[in-house]
């Protein structure tokens, strides 16, 4: 049901069997979304601004020890714990894209949303981070550069969603499946990340999301995450 | 624009640089020069608020992926993969993505400099009109044998040009070196292919279609040969063919990212790889009933298993699975080549592929249809001794930072003192540039013309084309243009400028045809070459290896450790050959295995650490006969208890604000010893570990509370 309207239930599937943990998604996200670096000390305090991280959990004991990599970003919950706690409606649910938005110029920095996010997907600007000239030349003009005191997080590259929709509308056609990709999925060397319209049951992302290997993060919380993971590390017949 | 340049200054700067450019390159059609105008003078193809995309080639490592760079109003915004390019098919790694942080790095060398005395960091700005005659006289007035070029593995077009120049002048051919080439054992691999299959090309492993893969220290998901190509193939190995999941077994003493993704990681004893391969060969030959593996008949497999720290049962299981798989594949990596018997072991792996009959078959081993040449490490050593003897009068260095990325035991920096004239073409004030008389900066890759011949990652003959995506930011000049201008009056080289050289080099491709596009003449060909970001054939054209011979079984090479000694492993990271260390986002991207950012660490097994009495973040001293370094401990559960590891890339004393004074350089403890192919046998290094009693916290992404205490 691809459409020409500004709607679409955007979703993502991450195949952890393909994921190698190479971190290309992390860097791609930073380059696309004007994410500042914070330096050794602040990063060590956990104040790094990564919108996507690759969780690494060790399993087993030497020599049968093996890490599990899970790329984790804002899960764009359908029932988001971050939303009801914001006193100024900076953390709102968008009806058009059906994702969680962060309105930077409303945010007053209470950090309630970050506190309430079970996926610790939100990062807070404790400082104004500088891009020393000419490093600021590469800043993406489609994405706001955030200031101190503002919470931020993954947007599913909403600027790319809008660009794709505008292009399709200008050409008088529906958005094609796979036409809109966020920076992480675009870069991923192992093709582990697939993005698309979940309301179109024939889209690639919907097909893959029906895999027998599917699971979601912390499903017991009932957050209805919009990101589906596929199990790795073995053959599940699917 | 937030920098403080008045309009008058700005006009002055652009005026000067365009005048200099005209002087350098002569007159010609405007299209050959950089016409990507900055914001104040917007070119007609640009529209405010709309992006312009340029295809170009990545030069972050020798793999030569194709890129599409998004630019807006004259600025490079974002690096993306070229979806049509037959190496990376639209994908790109962390290094490639941060190319814009190299281009827009505030620490770049902004124009030609003369250093008062080497290492003084006291620079005087000169202009190109002064710089070029210095090169002219260095090239023409010296004995031809006293002129040497040391170059990196990228870009290829400059290497080809310099090779022509040195041939015309009668100088020795340029040497190429890259720390990445050393870590992947490129020369050893080439030599092994030559010995077994009698070809001068790199092998191509069809990982995507294999179903049982043995990797001996090939870190193909990180930096080995063509990491984006192999990462993509890894995805297909796992989930590319419905109903089948390829199996990966990795042998190496320290779990790399590739081993972490393997189904089985076998931490065999460093140096025992050759024996294990010989044992596997013997077992596979027995299972398949192959005669002629007589060289291995004496081998006691149980004894090998014992030496290598692997159970006999496991070794037999692996041999069985490998021999009975439909599409078995064995890959020899850099850690394998890094031992004294590295060539024999690499050859044995190639022969093992022949034994299971996967040569030239789906999921098997192929040869790249292009010839590769690499300088081996002993040639570099020969250059260093010639330098020490004062035989080198003029040394030109481009695309490599030998003071940093050669083992310090080789004595490059001391030998440099006996060279009369050292000219660096570096874009950054790196360690080597600071030991030079002149820095004549080249453009950074995103401002440059050029090509890279794809030698490892494409399944067909492929070139990637570089073109400037933005107007050069500073008063830098393409090194090819500088050399051509310096030699113009002598009439020794038949090229007008860099673009003329490139176009003449493309003529054979145009005449030969066979590419996926064609053109009646060179200018049309050139515009398509730039538009598509390179040239390749429409169908795949890998070569089937033949003439497989049975190589001698690799000899045993297992060192006995004394009390307090450890095997030493060093491996390349996101920083590539070390030049990535001045990109803040590569520093801030966590290491995949340890999640450490912004520093060096020593990986020590928790049991070993307990015996040494050290814990996380304690600083230890690592010493070998070659030198000593210090770093904080990271308790790493996936390393042999008798091995310690330090990543390569940090420990810069120059290069820029984000790289300097951070961590340590593990090449300072490597002994200079070679394998049979003349590659550095860095895997045979043995070190001792001494606690210093100090502690320095590592910034890690994991465990946000644990490291700095719960107060934060």
Coordinates of C-alpha atoms in Angstrom, one line a residue, chain B residues 292-636:
Chain B
X292 CA 50.7 -37.7 -3.2
X293 CA 50.4 -35.9 0.1
X294 CA 53.5 -38.0 1.0
X295 CA 55.2 -34.9 2.3
X296 CA 52.9 -35.1 5.3
X297 CA 53.0 -38.8 5.9
X298 CA 55.5 -38.5 8.7
X299 CA 53.4 -36.0 10.6
X300 CA 52.0 -37.1 13.9
X301 CA 48.5 -35.5 14.0
X302 CA 48.0 -36.1 17.7
X303 CA 51.4 -34.5 18.4
X304 CA 50.4 -31.4 16.4
X305 CA 47.1 -31.1 18.2
X306 CA 48.9 -31.2 21.5
X307 CA 51.5 -28.6 20.4
X308 CA 48.8 -26.3 19.0
X309 CA 46.4 -26.6 22.0
X310 CA 43.5 -28.0 20.1
X311 CA 41.9 -31.3 20.8
X312 CA 42.6 -34.1 18.4
X313 CA 38.8 -34.8 18.2
X314 CA 38.1 -31.2 17.2
X315 CA 40.8 -31.2 14.5
X316 CA 39.4 -34.4 13.0
X317 CA 35.9 -33.0 13.1
X318 CA 37.0 -29.9 11.3
X319 CA 38.9 -32.0 8.7
X320 CA 35.9 -34.2 8.2
X321 CA 33.5 -31.3 7.8
X322 CA 35.8 -29.5 5.4
X323 CA 36.4 -32.6 3.3
X324 CA 32.8 -33.4 3.0
X325 CA 31.4 -29.9 2.5
X326 CA 29.9 -29.0 -0.9
X327 CA 31.7 -25.7 -1.1
X328 CA 34.7 -25.7 1.3
X329 CA 37.0 -22.8 1.3
X330 CA 40.2 -22.0 3.2
X331 CA 41.5 -18.5 3.6
X332 CA 45.1 -17.5 4.5
X333 CA 45.3 -14.2 6.4
X334 CA 47.8 -11.7 7.7
X335 CA 48.3 -13.3 11.1
X336 CA 49.3 -16.5 9.2
X337 CA 51.8 -14.7 7.0
X338 CA 53.3 -13.0 10.0
X339 CA 55.4 -15.9 11.1
X340 CA 58.8 -17.1 10.0
X341 CA 57.2 -19.9 8.0
X342 CA 54.4 -17.6 6.8
X343 CA 55.0 -18.3 3.1
X344 CA 55.0 -22.1 3.5
X345 CA 51.8 -21.9 5.5
X346 CA 50.1 -19.6 3.0
X347 CA 51.1 -21.9 0.2
X348 CA 49.8 -24.9 2.1
X349 CA 46.4 -23.2 2.5
X350 CA 46.2 -22.5 -1.3
X351 CA 47.1 -26.1 -1.9
X352 CA 44.4 -27.2 0.6
X353 CA 41.9 -25.4 -1.6
X354 CA 43.2 -27.3 -4.6
X355 CA 42.9 -30.6 -2.7
X356 CA 39.1 -30.1 -2.1
X357 CA 38.8 -29.1 -5.7
X358 CA 37.2 -25.7 -5.3
X359 CA 39.6 -23.9 -7.7
X360 CA 37.6 -21.7 -10.1
X361 CA 34.3 -23.1 -8.7
X362 CA 31.4 -21.4 -7.1
X363 CA 32.2 -20.8 -3.4
X364 CA 35.9 -21.5 -4.1
X365 CA 39.2 -19.8 -4.9
X366 CA 39.7 -17.7 -8.0
X367 CA 42.4 -15.3 -9.2
X368 CA 41.9 -11.6 -9.8
X369 CA 42.4 -10.9 -13.5
X370 CA 44.9 -8.1 -12.9
X371 CA 48.6 -8.1 -12.1
X372 CA 49.7 -7.0 -8.6
X373 CA 53.1 -5.7 -7.6
X374 CA 54.1 -5.1 -4.0
X375 CA 57.4 -4.1 -2.5
X376 CA 58.4 -6.6 0.1
X377 CA 59.6 -5.6 3.5
X378 CA 63.3 -6.5 2.8
X379 CA 63.3 -4.0 -0.1
X380 CA 62.3 -1.3 2.4
X381 CA 65.1 -2.5 4.7
X382 CA 67.5 -2.2 1.8
X383 CA 66.3 1.3 1.2
X384 CA 66.9 2.1 4.9
X385 CA 70.5 0.8 4.7
X386 CA 71.2 2.8 1.6
X387 CA 69.9 5.8 3.4
X388 CA 72.1 5.2 6.4
X389 CA 75.1 4.9 4.1
X390 CA 74.3 8.3 2.7
X391 CA 73.7 6.9 -0.8
X392 CA 70.2 8.6 -1.0
X393 CA 70.5 12.2 -1.8
X394 CA 66.9 13.0 -2.3
X395 CA 64.0 11.1 -0.8
X396 CA 60.4 11.8 -1.8
X397 CA 57.6 10.5 0.4
X398 CA 53.9 10.3 -0.5
X399 CA 50.9 8.6 1.0
X400 CA 52.8 6.8 3.7
X401 CA 54.2 7.8 7.1
X402 CA 57.2 5.6 7.6
X403 CA 58.5 7.2 10.8
X404 CA 55.2 6.0 12.4
X405 CA 54.2 2.9 10.5
X406 CA 57.5 1.1 10.1
X407 CA 58.8 -0.7 13.1
X408 CA 61.1 1.6 14.9
X409 CA 63.7 -1.1 15.2
X410 CA 64.2 -0.8 11.4
X411 CA 65.9 2.6 12.1
X412 CA 64.1 4.6 9.5
X413 CA 64.2 7.8 11.5
X414 CA 68.0 7.6 12.2
X415 CA 68.7 6.7 8.5
X416 CA 66.7 9.8 7.5
X417 CA 69.4 12.0 9.0
X418 CA 71.9 10.9 6.3
X419 CA 69.6 11.8 3.5
X420 CA 70.5 15.3 2.1
X421 CA 67.0 16.3 1.0
X422 CA 63.7 14.9 2.3
X423 CA 60.5 16.1 0.6
X424 CA 57.1 15.1 2.0
X425 CA 53.9 15.4 0.0
X426 CA 51.8 14.8 3.1
X427 CA 48.4 16.6 3.6
X428 CA 48.9 16.5 7.4
X429 CA 51.9 17.4 9.5
X430 CA 52.6 13.7 10.4
X431 CA 55.7 12.2 12.0
X432 CA 57.5 11.9 8.7
X433 CA 56.6 15.3 7.5
X434 CA 58.1 16.8 10.7
X435 CA 61.4 15.0 9.8
X436 CA 61.4 16.5 6.3
X437 CA 63.0 19.6 4.8
X438 CA 59.9 20.5 2.8
X439 CA 56.2 19.7 3.0
X440 CA 54.7 20.2 -0.4
X441 CA 51.1 19.2 0.4
X442 CA 49.0 17.1 -2.0
X443 CA 45.3 17.7 -2.2
X444 CA 43.3 15.4 0.0
X445 CA 41.5 12.5 -1.8
X446 CA 38.2 14.3 -2.1
X447 CA 39.9 17.2 -3.9
X448 CA 41.9 15.0 -6.3
X449 CA 42.0 13.4 -9.7
X450 CA 43.2 9.9 -10.1
X451 CA 42.5 6.2 -10.3
X452 CA 42.9 3.1 -8.3
X453 CA 43.3 -0.3 -10.0
X454 CA 41.1 -2.7 -8.0
X455 CA 43.4 -5.6 -7.2
X456 CA 41.6 -7.5 -4.5
X457 CA 37.9 -7.0 -4.2
X458 CA 36.3 -7.1 -7.6
X459 CA 35.3 -10.1 -9.6
X460 CA 36.1 -8.4 -12.9
X461 CA 38.7 -6.0 -14.3
X462 CA 37.9 -2.7 -12.5
X463 CA 39.3 0.8 -12.0
X464 CA 37.9 3.4 -9.7
X465 CA 38.0 7.0 -10.9
X466 CA 38.7 9.9 -8.5
X467 CA 37.6 13.4 -9.2
X468 CA 37.5 16.5 -7.1
X469 CA 34.1 16.8 -5.4
X470 CA 34.9 20.3 -4.0
X471 CA 37.3 23.0 -5.0
X472 CA 40.7 22.5 -3.2
X473 CA 40.3 24.2 0.2
X474 CA 43.9 25.5 0.5
X475 CA 47.0 26.3 -1.5
X476 CA 47.8 22.6 -2.1
X477 CA 48.8 21.1 -5.4
X478 CA 48.4 17.7 -6.9
X479 CA 51.7 15.9 -6.5
X480 CA 51.4 14.6 -10.1
X481 CA 51.1 18.1 -11.3
X482 CA 54.0 19.3 -9.2
X483 CA 56.3 16.5 -10.6
X484 CA 55.2 17.1 -14.1
X485 CA 55.7 20.9 -13.8
X486 CA 59.1 20.3 -12.3
X487 CA 60.2 18.2 -15.3
X488 CA 58.4 20.2 -18.0
X489 CA 61.5 22.1 -19.2
X490 CA 63.6 19.0 -19.3
X491 CA 61.2 17.5 -21.8
X492 CA 61.5 14.1 -20.1
X493 CA 57.9 13.4 -19.6
X494 CA 55.3 13.5 -22.4
X495 CA 52.4 14.8 -20.3
X496 CA 50.9 18.3 -20.0
X497 CA 49.5 17.8 -16.6
X498 CA 47.8 15.2 -14.3
X499 CA 44.6 15.1 -16.3
X500 CA 46.5 14.7 -19.6
X501 CA 48.4 11.8 -17.9
X502 CA 45.2 10.2 -16.7
X503 CA 43.5 10.5 -20.1
X504 CA 46.5 9.0 -21.9
X505 CA 46.5 6.1 -19.4
X506 CA 42.8 5.6 -20.2
X507 CA 43.4 5.3 -23.9
X508 CA 44.2 1.6 -23.8
X509 CA 40.9 1.0 -22.0
X510 CA 39.0 3.0 -24.7
X511 CA 40.8 1.2 -27.5
X512 CA 40.6 -2.3 -26.0
X513 CA 36.9 -1.9 -25.3
X514 CA 35.1 -4.5 -23.3
X515 CA 33.9 -2.1 -20.6
X516 CA 30.2 -1.5 -19.9
X517 CA 30.3 1.8 -21.8
X518 CA 32.2 2.9 -24.8
X519 CA 32.9 6.2 -26.5
X520 CA 34.2 7.4 -29.9
X521 CA 37.0 9.5 -28.4
X522 CA 38.7 10.2 -25.2
X523 CA 36.8 13.3 -24.0
X524 CA 33.5 11.5 -24.1
X525 CA 35.1 8.4 -22.5
X526 CA 36.5 10.7 -19.8
X527 CA 33.1 12.2 -19.0
X528 CA 31.6 8.7 -18.7
X529 CA 34.5 7.6 -16.6
X530 CA 33.9 10.4 -14.2
X531 CA 30.1 10.0 -14.3
X532 CA 30.2 6.3 -13.4
X533 CA 33.2 6.7 -11.1
X534 CA 35.4 4.2 -13.0
X535 CA 35.5 1.5 -15.6
X536 CA 34.7 -2.1 -15.3
X537 CA 33.5 -5.0 -17.5
X538 CA 29.8 -5.9 -17.6
X539 CA 30.4 -9.5 -16.9
X540 CA 32.5 -11.1 -14.3
X541 CA 35.9 -12.3 -15.3
X542 CA 37.7 -14.1 -12.6
X543 CA 40.4 -16.5 -13.5
X544 CA 40.5 -20.1 -12.7
X545 CA 43.8 -21.0 -11.0
X546 CA 45.6 -24.0 -12.4
X547 CA 49.0 -25.6 -12.3
X548 CA 48.5 -26.4 -8.6
X549 CA 51.6 -28.0 -7.2
X550 CA 52.1 -29.7 -3.8
X551 CA 54.1 -27.3 -1.7
X552 CA 56.5 -28.5 1.1
X553 CA 54.8 -28.9 4.4
X554 CA 55.4 -25.8 6.7
X555 CA 58.0 -26.3 9.3
X556 CA 57.3 -26.1 13.0
X557 CA 57.8 -22.6 14.3
X558 CA 56.6 -22.7 17.9
X559 CA 58.7 -20.7 20.4
X560 CA 59.0 -21.8 24.0
X561 CA 58.1 -19.0 26.3
X562 CA 60.2 -18.3 29.4
X563 CA 58.6 -17.3 32.7
X564 CA 57.0 -13.9 32.3
X565 CA 57.1 -13.9 28.5
X566 CA 54.1 -13.6 26.2
X567 CA 53.3 -13.9 22.6
X568 CA 52.5 -10.5 21.1
X569 CA 49.7 -9.7 18.7
X570 CA 49.1 -6.4 17.1
X571 CA 46.3 -5.7 14.6
X572 CA 44.9 -2.8 12.6
X573 CA 41.7 -1.1 13.6
X574 CA 39.3 1.5 12.3
X575 CA 42.3 3.9 12.0
X576 CA 43.6 1.8 9.0
X577 CA 47.2 2.6 8.4
X578 CA 47.2 4.9 11.4
X579 CA 46.3 8.0 9.4
X580 CA 42.7 7.8 10.6
X581 CA 43.7 8.8 14.2
X582 CA 43.2 12.5 13.6
X583 CA 39.5 12.1 12.7
X584 CA 37.5 12.7 15.8
X585 CA 34.6 10.4 14.8
X586 CA 36.9 7.5 14.2
X587 CA 38.3 8.2 17.7
X588 CA 34.8 8.4 19.2
X589 CA 33.5 5.2 17.4
X590 CA 33.9 2.5 19.9
X591 CA 36.2 -0.5 19.1
X592 CA 33.8 -3.3 18.3
X593 CA 35.3 -5.8 20.7
X594 CA 36.3 -3.8 23.7
X595 CA 34.2 -0.6 23.2
X596 CA 37.2 1.5 24.1
X597 CA 37.4 5.0 22.5
X598 CA 40.2 7.5 22.2
X599 CA 43.1 5.5 23.4
X600 CA 45.3 2.3 23.3
X601 CA 44.8 -0.7 25.5
X602 CA 46.5 -4.0 26.2
X603 CA 44.3 -7.0 25.9
X604 CA 45.1 -9.5 28.7
X605 CA 43.2 -12.7 29.6
X606 CA 41.6 -12.2 33.0
X607 CA 43.4 -15.3 34.5
X608 CA 46.8 -13.9 33.3
X609 CA 45.9 -10.5 34.7
X610 CA 45.2 -12.1 38.1
X611 CA 48.6 -13.8 38.1
X612 CA 50.3 -10.6 37.2
X613 CA 48.3 -8.8 39.8
X614 CA 46.8 -6.2 37.5
X615 CA 43.2 -5.2 36.9
X616 CA 41.2 -3.2 34.4
X617 CA 42.8 0.2 33.6
X618 CA 46.2 -0.6 35.3
X619 CA 49.1 0.7 33.2
X620 CA 51.6 -2.0 32.2
X621 CA 54.9 -1.9 30.4
X622 CA 55.3 -4.1 27.4
X623 CA 58.9 -4.7 26.5
X624 CA 60.8 -6.6 23.9
X625 CA 64.4 -6.4 22.7
X626 CA 63.2 -3.7 20.2
X627 CA 61.7 -1.3 22.7
X628 CA 59.0 -0.7 25.3
X629 CA 55.6 0.9 25.4
X630 CA 52.9 1.4 28.1
X631 CA 49.2 1.1 27.9
X632 CA 46.2 0.5 30.2
X633 CA 45.0 -3.1 30.7
X634 CA 41.7 -4.3 29.3
X635 CA 40.6 -7.7 30.6
X636 CA 39.8 -9.5 27.4

